[in-house]
PDB file of N, CA, C and O in Angstrom:
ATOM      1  N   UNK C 414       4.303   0.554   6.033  1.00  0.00           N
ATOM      2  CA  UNK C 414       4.571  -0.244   4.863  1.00  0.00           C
ATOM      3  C   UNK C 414       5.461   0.517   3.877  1.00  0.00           C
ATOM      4  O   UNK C 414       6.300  -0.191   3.319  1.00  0.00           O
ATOM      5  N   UNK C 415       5.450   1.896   3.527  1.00  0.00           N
ATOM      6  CA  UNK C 415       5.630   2.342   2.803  1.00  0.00           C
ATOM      7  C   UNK C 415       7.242   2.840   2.860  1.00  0.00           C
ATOM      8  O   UNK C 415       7.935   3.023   1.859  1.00  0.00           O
ATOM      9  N   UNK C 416       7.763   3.049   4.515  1.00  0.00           N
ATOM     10  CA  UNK C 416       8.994   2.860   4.646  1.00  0.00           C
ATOM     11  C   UNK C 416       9.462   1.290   4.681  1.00  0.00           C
ATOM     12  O   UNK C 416      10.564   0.814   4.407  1.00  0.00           O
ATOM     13  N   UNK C 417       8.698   0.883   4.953  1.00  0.00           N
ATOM     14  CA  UNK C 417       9.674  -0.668   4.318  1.00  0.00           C
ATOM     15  C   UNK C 417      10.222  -1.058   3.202  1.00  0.00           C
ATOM     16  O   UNK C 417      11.355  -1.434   2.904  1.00  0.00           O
ATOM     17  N   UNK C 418       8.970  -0.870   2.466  1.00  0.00           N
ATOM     18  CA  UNK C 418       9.715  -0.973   1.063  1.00  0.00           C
ATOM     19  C   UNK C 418      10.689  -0.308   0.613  1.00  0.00           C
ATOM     20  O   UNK C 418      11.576  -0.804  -0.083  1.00  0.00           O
ATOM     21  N   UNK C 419      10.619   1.172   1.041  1.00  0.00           N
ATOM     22  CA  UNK C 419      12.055   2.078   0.713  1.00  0.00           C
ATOM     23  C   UNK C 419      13.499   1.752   1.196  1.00  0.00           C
ATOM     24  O   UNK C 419      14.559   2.133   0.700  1.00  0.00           O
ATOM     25  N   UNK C 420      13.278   0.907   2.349  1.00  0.00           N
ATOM     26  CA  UNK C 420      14.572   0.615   3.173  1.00  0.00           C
ATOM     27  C   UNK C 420      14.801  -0.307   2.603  1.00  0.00           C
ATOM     28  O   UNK C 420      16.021  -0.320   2.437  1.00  0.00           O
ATOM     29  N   UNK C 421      13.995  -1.843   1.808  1.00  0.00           N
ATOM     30  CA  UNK C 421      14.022  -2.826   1.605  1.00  0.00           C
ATOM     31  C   UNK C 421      14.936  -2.053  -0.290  1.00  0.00           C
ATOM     32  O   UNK C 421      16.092  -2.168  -0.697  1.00  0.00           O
ATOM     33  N   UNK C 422      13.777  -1.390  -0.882  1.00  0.00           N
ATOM     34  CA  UNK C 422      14.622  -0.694  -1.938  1.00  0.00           C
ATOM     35  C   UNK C 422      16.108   0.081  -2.139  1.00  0.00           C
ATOM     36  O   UNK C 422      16.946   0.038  -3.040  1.00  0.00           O
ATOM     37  N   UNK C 423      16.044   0.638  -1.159  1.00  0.00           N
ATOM     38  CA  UNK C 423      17.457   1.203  -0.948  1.00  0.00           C
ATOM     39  C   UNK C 423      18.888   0.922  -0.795  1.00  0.00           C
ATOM     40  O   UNK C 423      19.972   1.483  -0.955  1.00  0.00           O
ATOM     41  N   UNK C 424      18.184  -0.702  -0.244  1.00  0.00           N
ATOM     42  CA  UNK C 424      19.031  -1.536   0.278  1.00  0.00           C
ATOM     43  C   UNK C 424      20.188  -2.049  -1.067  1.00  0.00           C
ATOM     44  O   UNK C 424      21.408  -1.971  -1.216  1.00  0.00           O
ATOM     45  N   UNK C 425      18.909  -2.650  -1.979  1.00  0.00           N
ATOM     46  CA  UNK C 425      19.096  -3.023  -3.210  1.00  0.00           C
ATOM     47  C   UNK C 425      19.725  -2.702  -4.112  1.00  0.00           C
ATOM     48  O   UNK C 425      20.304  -3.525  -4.821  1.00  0.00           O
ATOM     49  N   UNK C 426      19.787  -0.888  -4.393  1.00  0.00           N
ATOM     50  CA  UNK C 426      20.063  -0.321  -5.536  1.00  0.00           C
ATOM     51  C   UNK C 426      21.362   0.244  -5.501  1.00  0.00           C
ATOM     52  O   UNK C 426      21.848   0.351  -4.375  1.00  0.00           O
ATOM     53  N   UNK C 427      22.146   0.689  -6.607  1.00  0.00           N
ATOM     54  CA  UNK C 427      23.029   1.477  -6.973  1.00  0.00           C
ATOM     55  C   UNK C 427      23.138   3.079  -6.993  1.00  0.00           C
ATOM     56  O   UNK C 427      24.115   3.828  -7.015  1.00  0.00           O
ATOM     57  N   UNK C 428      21.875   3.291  -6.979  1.00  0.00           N
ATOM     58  CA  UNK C 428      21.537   4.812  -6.805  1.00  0.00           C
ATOM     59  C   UNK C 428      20.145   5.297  -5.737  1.00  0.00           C
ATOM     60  O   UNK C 428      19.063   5.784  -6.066  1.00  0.00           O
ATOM     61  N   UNK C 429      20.625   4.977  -4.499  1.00  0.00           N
ATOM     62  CA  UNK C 429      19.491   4.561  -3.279  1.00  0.00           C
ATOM     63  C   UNK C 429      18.672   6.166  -3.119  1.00  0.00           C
ATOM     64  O   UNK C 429      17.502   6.251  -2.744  1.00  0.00           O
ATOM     65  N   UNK C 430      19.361   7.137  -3.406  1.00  0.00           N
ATOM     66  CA  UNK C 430      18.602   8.731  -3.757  1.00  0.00           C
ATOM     67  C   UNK C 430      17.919   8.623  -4.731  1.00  0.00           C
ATOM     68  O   UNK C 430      17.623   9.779  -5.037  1.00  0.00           O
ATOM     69  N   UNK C 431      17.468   7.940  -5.432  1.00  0.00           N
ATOM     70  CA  UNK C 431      16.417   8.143  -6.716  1.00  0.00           C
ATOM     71  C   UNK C 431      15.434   7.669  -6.603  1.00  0.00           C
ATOM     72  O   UNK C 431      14.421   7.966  -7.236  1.00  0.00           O
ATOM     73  N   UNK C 432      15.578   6.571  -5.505  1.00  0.00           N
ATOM     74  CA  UNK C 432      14.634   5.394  -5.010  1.00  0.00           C
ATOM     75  C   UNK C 432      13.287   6.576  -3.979  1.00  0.00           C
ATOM     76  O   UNK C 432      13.493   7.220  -2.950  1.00  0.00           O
ATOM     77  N   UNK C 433      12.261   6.474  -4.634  1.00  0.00           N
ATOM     78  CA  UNK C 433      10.626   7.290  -4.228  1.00  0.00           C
ATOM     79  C   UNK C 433       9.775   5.912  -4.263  1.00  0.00           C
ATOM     80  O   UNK C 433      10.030   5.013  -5.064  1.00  0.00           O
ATOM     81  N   UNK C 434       8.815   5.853  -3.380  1.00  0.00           N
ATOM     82  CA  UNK C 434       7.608   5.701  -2.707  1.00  0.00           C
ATOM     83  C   UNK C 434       6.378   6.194  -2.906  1.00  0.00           C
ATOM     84  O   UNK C 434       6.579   6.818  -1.864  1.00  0.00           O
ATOM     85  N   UNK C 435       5.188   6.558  -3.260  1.00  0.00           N
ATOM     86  CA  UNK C 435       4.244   6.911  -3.154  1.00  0.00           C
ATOM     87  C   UNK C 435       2.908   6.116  -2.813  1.00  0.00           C
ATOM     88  O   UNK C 435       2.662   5.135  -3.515  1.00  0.00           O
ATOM     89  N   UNK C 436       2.008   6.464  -1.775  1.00  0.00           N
ATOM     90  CA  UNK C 436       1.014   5.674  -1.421  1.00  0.00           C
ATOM     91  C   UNK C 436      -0.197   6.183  -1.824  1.00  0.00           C
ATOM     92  O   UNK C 436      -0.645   7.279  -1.490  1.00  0.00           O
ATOM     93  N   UNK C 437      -0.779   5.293  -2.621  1.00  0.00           N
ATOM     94  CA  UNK C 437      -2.164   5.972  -3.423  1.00  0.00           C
ATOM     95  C   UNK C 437      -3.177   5.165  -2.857  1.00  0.00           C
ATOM     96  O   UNK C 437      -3.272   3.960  -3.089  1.00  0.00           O
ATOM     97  N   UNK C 438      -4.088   5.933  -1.972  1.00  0.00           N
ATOM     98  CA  UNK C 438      -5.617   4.948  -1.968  1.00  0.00           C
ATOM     99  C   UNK C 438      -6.552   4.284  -2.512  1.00  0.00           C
ATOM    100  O   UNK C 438      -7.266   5.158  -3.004  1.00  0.00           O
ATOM    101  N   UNK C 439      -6.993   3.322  -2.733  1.00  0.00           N
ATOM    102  CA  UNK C 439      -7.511   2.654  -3.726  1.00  0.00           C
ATOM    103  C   UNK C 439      -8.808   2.189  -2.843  1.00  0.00           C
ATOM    104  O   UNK C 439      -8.973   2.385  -1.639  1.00  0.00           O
ATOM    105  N   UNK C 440      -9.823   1.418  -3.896  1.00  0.00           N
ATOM    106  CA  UNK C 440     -10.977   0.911  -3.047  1.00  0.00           C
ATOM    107  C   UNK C 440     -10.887  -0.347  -2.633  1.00  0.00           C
ATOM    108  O   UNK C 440     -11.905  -0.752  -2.073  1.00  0.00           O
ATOM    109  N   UNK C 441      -9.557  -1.487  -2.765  1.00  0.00           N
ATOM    110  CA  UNK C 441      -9.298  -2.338  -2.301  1.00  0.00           C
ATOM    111  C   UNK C 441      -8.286  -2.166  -0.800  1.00  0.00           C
ATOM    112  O   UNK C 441      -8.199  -2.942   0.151  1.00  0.00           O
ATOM    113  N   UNK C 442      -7.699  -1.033  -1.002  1.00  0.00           N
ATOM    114  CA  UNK C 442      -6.640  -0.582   0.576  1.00  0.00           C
ATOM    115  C   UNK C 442      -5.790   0.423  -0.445  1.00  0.00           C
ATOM    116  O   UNK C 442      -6.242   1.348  -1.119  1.00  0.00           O
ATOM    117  N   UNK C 443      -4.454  -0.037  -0.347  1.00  0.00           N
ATOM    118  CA  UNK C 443      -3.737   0.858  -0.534  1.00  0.00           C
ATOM    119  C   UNK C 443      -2.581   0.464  -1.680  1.00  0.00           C
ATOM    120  O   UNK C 443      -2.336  -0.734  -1.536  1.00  0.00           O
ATOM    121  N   UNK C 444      -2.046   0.845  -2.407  1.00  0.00           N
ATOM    122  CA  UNK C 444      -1.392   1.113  -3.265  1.00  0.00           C
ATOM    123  C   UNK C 444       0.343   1.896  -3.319  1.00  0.00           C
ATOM    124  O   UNK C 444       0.471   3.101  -3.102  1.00  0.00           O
ATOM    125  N   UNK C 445       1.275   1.198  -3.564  1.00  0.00           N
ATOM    126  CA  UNK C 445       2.365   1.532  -3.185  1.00  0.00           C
ATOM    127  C   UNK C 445       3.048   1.490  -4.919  1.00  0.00           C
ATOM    128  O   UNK C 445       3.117   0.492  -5.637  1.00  0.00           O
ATOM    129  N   UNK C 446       3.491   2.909  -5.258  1.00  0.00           N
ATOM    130  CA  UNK C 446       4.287   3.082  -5.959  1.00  0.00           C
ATOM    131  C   UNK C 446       5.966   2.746  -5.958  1.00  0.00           C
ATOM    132  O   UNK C 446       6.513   3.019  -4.890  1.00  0.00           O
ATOM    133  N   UNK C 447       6.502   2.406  -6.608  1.00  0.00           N
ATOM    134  CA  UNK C 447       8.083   2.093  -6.078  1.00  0.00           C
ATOM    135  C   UNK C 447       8.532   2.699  -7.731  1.00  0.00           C
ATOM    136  O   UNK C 447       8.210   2.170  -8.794  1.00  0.00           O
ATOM    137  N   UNK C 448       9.332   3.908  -7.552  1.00  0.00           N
ATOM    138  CA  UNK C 448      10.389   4.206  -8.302  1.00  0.00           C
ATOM    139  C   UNK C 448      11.611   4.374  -8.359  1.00  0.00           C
ATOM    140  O   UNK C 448      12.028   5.214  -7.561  1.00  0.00           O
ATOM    141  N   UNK C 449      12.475   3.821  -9.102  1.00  0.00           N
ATOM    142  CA  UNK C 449      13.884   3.556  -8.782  1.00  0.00           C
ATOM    143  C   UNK C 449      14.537   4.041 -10.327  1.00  0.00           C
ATOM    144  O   UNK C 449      13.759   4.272 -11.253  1.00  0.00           O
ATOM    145  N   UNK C 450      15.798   4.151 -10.480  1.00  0.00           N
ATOM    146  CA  UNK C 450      16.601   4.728 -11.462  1.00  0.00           C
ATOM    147  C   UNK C 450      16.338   3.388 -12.664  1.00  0.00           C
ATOM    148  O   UNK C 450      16.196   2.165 -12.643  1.00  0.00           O
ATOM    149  N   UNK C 451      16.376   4.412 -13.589  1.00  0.00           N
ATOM    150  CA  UNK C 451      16.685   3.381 -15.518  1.00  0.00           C
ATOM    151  C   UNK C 451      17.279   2.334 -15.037  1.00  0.00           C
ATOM    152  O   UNK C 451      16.795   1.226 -15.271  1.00  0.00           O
ATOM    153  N   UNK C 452      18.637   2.488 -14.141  1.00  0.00           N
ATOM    154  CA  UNK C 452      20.244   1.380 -14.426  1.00  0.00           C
ATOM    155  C   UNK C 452      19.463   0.173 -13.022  1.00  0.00           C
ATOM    156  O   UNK C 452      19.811  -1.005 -12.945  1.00  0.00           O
ATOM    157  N   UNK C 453      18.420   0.807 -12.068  1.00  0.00           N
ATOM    158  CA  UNK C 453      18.260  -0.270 -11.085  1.00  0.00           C
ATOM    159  C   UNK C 453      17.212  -0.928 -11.248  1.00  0.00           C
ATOM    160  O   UNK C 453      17.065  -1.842 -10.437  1.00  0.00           O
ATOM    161  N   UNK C 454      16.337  -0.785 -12.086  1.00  0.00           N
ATOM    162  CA  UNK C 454      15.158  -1.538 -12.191  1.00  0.00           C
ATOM    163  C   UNK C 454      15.685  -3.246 -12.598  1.00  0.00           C
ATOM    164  O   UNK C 454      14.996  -4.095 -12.032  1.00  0.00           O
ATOM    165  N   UNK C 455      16.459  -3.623 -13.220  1.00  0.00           N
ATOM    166  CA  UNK C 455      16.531  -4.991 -13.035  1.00  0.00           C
ATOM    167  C   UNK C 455      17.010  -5.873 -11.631  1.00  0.00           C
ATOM    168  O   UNK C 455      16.976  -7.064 -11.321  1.00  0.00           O
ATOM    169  N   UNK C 456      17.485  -4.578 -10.947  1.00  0.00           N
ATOM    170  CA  UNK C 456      17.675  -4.930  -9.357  1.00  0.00           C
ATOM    171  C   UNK C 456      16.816  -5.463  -8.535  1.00  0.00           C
ATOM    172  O   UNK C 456      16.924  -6.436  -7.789  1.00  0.00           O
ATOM    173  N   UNK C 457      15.475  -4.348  -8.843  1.00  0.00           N
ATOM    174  CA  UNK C 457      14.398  -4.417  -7.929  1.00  0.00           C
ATOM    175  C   UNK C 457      13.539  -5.866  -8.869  1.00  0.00           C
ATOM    176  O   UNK C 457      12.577  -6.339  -8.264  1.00  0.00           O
ATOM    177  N   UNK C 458      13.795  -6.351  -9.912  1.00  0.00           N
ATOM    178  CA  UNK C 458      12.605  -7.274 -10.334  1.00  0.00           C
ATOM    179  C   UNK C 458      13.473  -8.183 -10.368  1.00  0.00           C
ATOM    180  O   UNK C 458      12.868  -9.252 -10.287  1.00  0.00           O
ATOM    181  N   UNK C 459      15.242  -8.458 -10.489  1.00  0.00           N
ATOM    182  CA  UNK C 459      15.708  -9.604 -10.257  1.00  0.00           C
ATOM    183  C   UNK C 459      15.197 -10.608 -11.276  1.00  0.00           C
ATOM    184  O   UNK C 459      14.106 -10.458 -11.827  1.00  0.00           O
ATOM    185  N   UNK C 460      15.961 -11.577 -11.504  1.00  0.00           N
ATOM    186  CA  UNK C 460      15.821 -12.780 -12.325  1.00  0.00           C
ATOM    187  C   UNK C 460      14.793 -13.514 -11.530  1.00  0.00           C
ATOM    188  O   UNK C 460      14.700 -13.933 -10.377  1.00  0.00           O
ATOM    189  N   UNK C 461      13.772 -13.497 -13.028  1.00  0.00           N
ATOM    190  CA  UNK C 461      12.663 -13.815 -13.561  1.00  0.00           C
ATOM    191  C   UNK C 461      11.771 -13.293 -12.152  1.00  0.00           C
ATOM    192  O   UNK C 461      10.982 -14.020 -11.548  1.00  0.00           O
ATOM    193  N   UNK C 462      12.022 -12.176 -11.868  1.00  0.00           N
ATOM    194  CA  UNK C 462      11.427 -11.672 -11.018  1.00  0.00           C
ATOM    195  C   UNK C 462      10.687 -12.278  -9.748  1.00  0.00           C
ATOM    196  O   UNK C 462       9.522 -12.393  -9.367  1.00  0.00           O
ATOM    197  N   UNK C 463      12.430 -12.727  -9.116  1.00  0.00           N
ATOM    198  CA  UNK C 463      12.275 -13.319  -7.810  1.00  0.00           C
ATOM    199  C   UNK C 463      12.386 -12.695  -7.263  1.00  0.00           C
ATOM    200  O   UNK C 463      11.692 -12.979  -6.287  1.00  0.00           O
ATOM    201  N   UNK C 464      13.252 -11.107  -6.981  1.00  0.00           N
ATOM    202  CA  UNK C 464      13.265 -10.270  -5.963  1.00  0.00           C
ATOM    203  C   UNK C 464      12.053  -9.834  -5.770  1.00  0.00           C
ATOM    204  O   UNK C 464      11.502  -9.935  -4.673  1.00  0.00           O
ATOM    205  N   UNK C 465      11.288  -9.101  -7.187  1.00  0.00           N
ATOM    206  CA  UNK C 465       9.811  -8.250  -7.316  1.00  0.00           C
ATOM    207  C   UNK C 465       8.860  -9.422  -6.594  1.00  0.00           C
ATOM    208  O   UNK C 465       7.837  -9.178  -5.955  1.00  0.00           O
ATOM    209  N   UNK C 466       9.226 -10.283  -6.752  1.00  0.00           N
ATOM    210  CA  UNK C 466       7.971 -11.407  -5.926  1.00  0.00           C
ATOM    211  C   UNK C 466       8.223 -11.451  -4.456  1.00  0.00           C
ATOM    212  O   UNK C 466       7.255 -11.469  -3.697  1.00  0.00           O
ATOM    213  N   UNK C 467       9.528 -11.472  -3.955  1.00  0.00           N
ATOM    214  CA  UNK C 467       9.954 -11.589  -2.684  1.00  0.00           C
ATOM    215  C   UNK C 467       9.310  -9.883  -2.130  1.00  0.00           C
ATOM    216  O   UNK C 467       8.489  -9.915  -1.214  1.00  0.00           O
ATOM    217  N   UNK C 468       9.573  -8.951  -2.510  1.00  0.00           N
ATOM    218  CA  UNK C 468       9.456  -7.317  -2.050  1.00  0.00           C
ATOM    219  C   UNK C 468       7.777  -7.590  -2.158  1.00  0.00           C
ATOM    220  O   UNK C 468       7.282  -6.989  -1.205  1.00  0.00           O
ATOM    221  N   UNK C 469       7.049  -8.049  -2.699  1.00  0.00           N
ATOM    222  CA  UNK C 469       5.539  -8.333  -3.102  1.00  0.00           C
ATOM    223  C   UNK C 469       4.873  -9.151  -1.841  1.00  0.00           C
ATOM    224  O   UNK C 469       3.756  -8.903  -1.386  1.00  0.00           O
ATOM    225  N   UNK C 470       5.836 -10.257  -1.322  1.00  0.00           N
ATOM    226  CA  UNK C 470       5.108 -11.345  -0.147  1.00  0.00           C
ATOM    227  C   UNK C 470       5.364 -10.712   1.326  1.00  0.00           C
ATOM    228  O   UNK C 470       4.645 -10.847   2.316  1.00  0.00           O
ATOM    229  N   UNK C 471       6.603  -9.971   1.207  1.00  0.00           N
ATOM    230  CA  UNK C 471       6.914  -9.230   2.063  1.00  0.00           C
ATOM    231  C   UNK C 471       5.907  -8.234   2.533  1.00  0.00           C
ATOM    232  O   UNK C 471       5.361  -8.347   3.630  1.00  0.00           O
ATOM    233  N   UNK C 472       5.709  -7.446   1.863  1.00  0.00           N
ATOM    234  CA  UNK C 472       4.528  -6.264   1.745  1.00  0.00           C
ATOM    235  C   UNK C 472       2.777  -7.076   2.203  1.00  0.00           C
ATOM    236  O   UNK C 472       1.744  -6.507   2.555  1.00  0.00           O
ATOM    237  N   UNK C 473       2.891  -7.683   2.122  1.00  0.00           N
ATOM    238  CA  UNK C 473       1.681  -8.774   2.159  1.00  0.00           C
ATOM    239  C   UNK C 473       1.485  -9.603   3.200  1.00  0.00           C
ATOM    240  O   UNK C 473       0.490 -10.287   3.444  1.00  0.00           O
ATOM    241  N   UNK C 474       2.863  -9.465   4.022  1.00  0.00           N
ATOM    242  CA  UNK C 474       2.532  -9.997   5.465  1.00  0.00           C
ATOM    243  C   UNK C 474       2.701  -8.901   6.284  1.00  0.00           C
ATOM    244  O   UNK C 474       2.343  -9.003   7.458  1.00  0.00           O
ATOM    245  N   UNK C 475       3.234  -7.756   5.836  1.00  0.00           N
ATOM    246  CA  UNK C 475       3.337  -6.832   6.946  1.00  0.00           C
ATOM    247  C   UNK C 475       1.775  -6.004   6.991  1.00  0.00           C
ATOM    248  O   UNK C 475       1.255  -5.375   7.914  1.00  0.00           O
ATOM    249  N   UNK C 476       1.392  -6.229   5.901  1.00  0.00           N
ATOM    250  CA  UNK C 476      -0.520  -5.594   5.168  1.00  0.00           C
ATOM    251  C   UNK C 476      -1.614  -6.627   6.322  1.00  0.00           C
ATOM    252  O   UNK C 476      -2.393  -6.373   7.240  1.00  0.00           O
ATOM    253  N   UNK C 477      -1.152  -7.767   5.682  1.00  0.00           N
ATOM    254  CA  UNK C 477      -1.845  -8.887   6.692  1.00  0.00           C
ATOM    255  C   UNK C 477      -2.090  -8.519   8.134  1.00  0.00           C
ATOM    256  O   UNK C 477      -3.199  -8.645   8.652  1.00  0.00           O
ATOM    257  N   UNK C 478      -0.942  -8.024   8.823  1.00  0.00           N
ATOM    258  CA  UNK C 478      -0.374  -7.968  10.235  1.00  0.00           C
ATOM    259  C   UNK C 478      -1.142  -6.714  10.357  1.00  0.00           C
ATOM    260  O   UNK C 478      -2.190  -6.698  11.002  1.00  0.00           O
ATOM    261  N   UNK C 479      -0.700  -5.712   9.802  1.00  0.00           N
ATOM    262  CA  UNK C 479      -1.481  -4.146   9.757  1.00  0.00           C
ATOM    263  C   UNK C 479      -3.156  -4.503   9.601  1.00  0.00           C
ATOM    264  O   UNK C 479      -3.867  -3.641  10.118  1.00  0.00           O
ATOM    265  N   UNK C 480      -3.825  -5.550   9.017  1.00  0.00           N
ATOM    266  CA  UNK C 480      -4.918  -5.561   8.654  1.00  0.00           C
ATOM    267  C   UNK C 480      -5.633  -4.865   7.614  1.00  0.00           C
ATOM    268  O   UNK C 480      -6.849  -4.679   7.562  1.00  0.00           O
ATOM    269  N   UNK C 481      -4.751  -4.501   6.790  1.00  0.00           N
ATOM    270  CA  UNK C 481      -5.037  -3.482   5.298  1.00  0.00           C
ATOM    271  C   UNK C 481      -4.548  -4.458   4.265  1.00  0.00           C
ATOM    272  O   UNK C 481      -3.657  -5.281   4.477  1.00  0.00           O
ATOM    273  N   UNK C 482      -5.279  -4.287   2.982  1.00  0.00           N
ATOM    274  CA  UNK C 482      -4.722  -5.230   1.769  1.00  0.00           C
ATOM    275  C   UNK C 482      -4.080  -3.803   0.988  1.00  0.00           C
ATOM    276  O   UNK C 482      -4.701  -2.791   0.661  1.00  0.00           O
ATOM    277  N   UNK C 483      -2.390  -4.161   0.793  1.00  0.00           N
ATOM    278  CA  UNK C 483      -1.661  -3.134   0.074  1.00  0.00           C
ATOM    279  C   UNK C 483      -0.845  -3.719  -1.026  1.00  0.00           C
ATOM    280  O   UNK C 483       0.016  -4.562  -0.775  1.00  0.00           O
ATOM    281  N   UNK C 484      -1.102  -3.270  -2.334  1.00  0.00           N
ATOM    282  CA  UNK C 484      -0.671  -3.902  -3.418  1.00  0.00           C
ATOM    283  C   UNK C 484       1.000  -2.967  -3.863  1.00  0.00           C
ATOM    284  O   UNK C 484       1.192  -1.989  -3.141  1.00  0.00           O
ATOM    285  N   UNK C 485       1.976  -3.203  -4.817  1.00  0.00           N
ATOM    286  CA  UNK C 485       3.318  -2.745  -4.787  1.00  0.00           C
ATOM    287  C   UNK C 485       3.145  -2.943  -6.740  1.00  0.00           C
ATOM    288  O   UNK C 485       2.850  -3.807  -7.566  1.00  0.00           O
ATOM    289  N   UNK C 486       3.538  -1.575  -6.673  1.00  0.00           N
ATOM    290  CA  UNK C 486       3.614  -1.317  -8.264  1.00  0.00           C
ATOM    291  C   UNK C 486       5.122  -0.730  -8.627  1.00  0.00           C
ATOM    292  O   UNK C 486       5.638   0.330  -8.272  1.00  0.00           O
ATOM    293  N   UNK C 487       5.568  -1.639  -9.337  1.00  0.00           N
ATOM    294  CA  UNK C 487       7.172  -0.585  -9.523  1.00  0.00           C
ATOM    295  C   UNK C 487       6.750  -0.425 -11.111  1.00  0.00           C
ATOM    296  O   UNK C 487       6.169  -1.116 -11.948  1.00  0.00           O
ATOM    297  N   UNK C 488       7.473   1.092 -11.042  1.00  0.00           N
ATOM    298  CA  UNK C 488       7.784   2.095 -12.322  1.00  0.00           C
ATOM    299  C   UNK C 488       9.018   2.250 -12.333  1.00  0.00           C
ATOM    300  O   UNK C 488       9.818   2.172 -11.401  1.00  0.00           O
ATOM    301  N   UNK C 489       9.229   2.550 -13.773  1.00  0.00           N
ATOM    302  CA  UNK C 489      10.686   3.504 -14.138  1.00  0.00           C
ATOM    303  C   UNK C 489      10.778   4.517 -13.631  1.00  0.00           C
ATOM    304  O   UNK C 489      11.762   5.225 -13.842  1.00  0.00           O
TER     305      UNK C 489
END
């Protein structure tokens, strides 16, 4: 999951080296950090945050498929 999102992020951005991942365990499954540069964050959440919803359903069928519930948190 956690390279998906990076490839799926990388894909996206203007500055694809700044773009980090981190997977934190939680007591619901798992937890996915997404950090990307100051100038790309409106990339990754897109108008009215159709991309951040699309990168969100995405993650949620590949979780489904894996059989783990993994939630996607983007930071600055």
């Amino acid at each position: 999951m956690k390279t998906l999102i990076e490839y799926v992020a990388k894909s996206l951005v203007d500055h694809p080296e700044q773009v980090a991942v981190r997977e934190l365990p939680s007591d619901d499954g798992l937890i996915l950090q997404l950090e990307v540069a100051r100038d790309d964050i409106g990339k990754i959440i897109g108008k009215q945050g159709r991309t951040a919803r699309a990168l969100r359903i995405l993650l949620s069928a590949a979780s489904a498929r894996a059989g783990q519930r993994t939630l996607l948190e983007i930071q600055e």
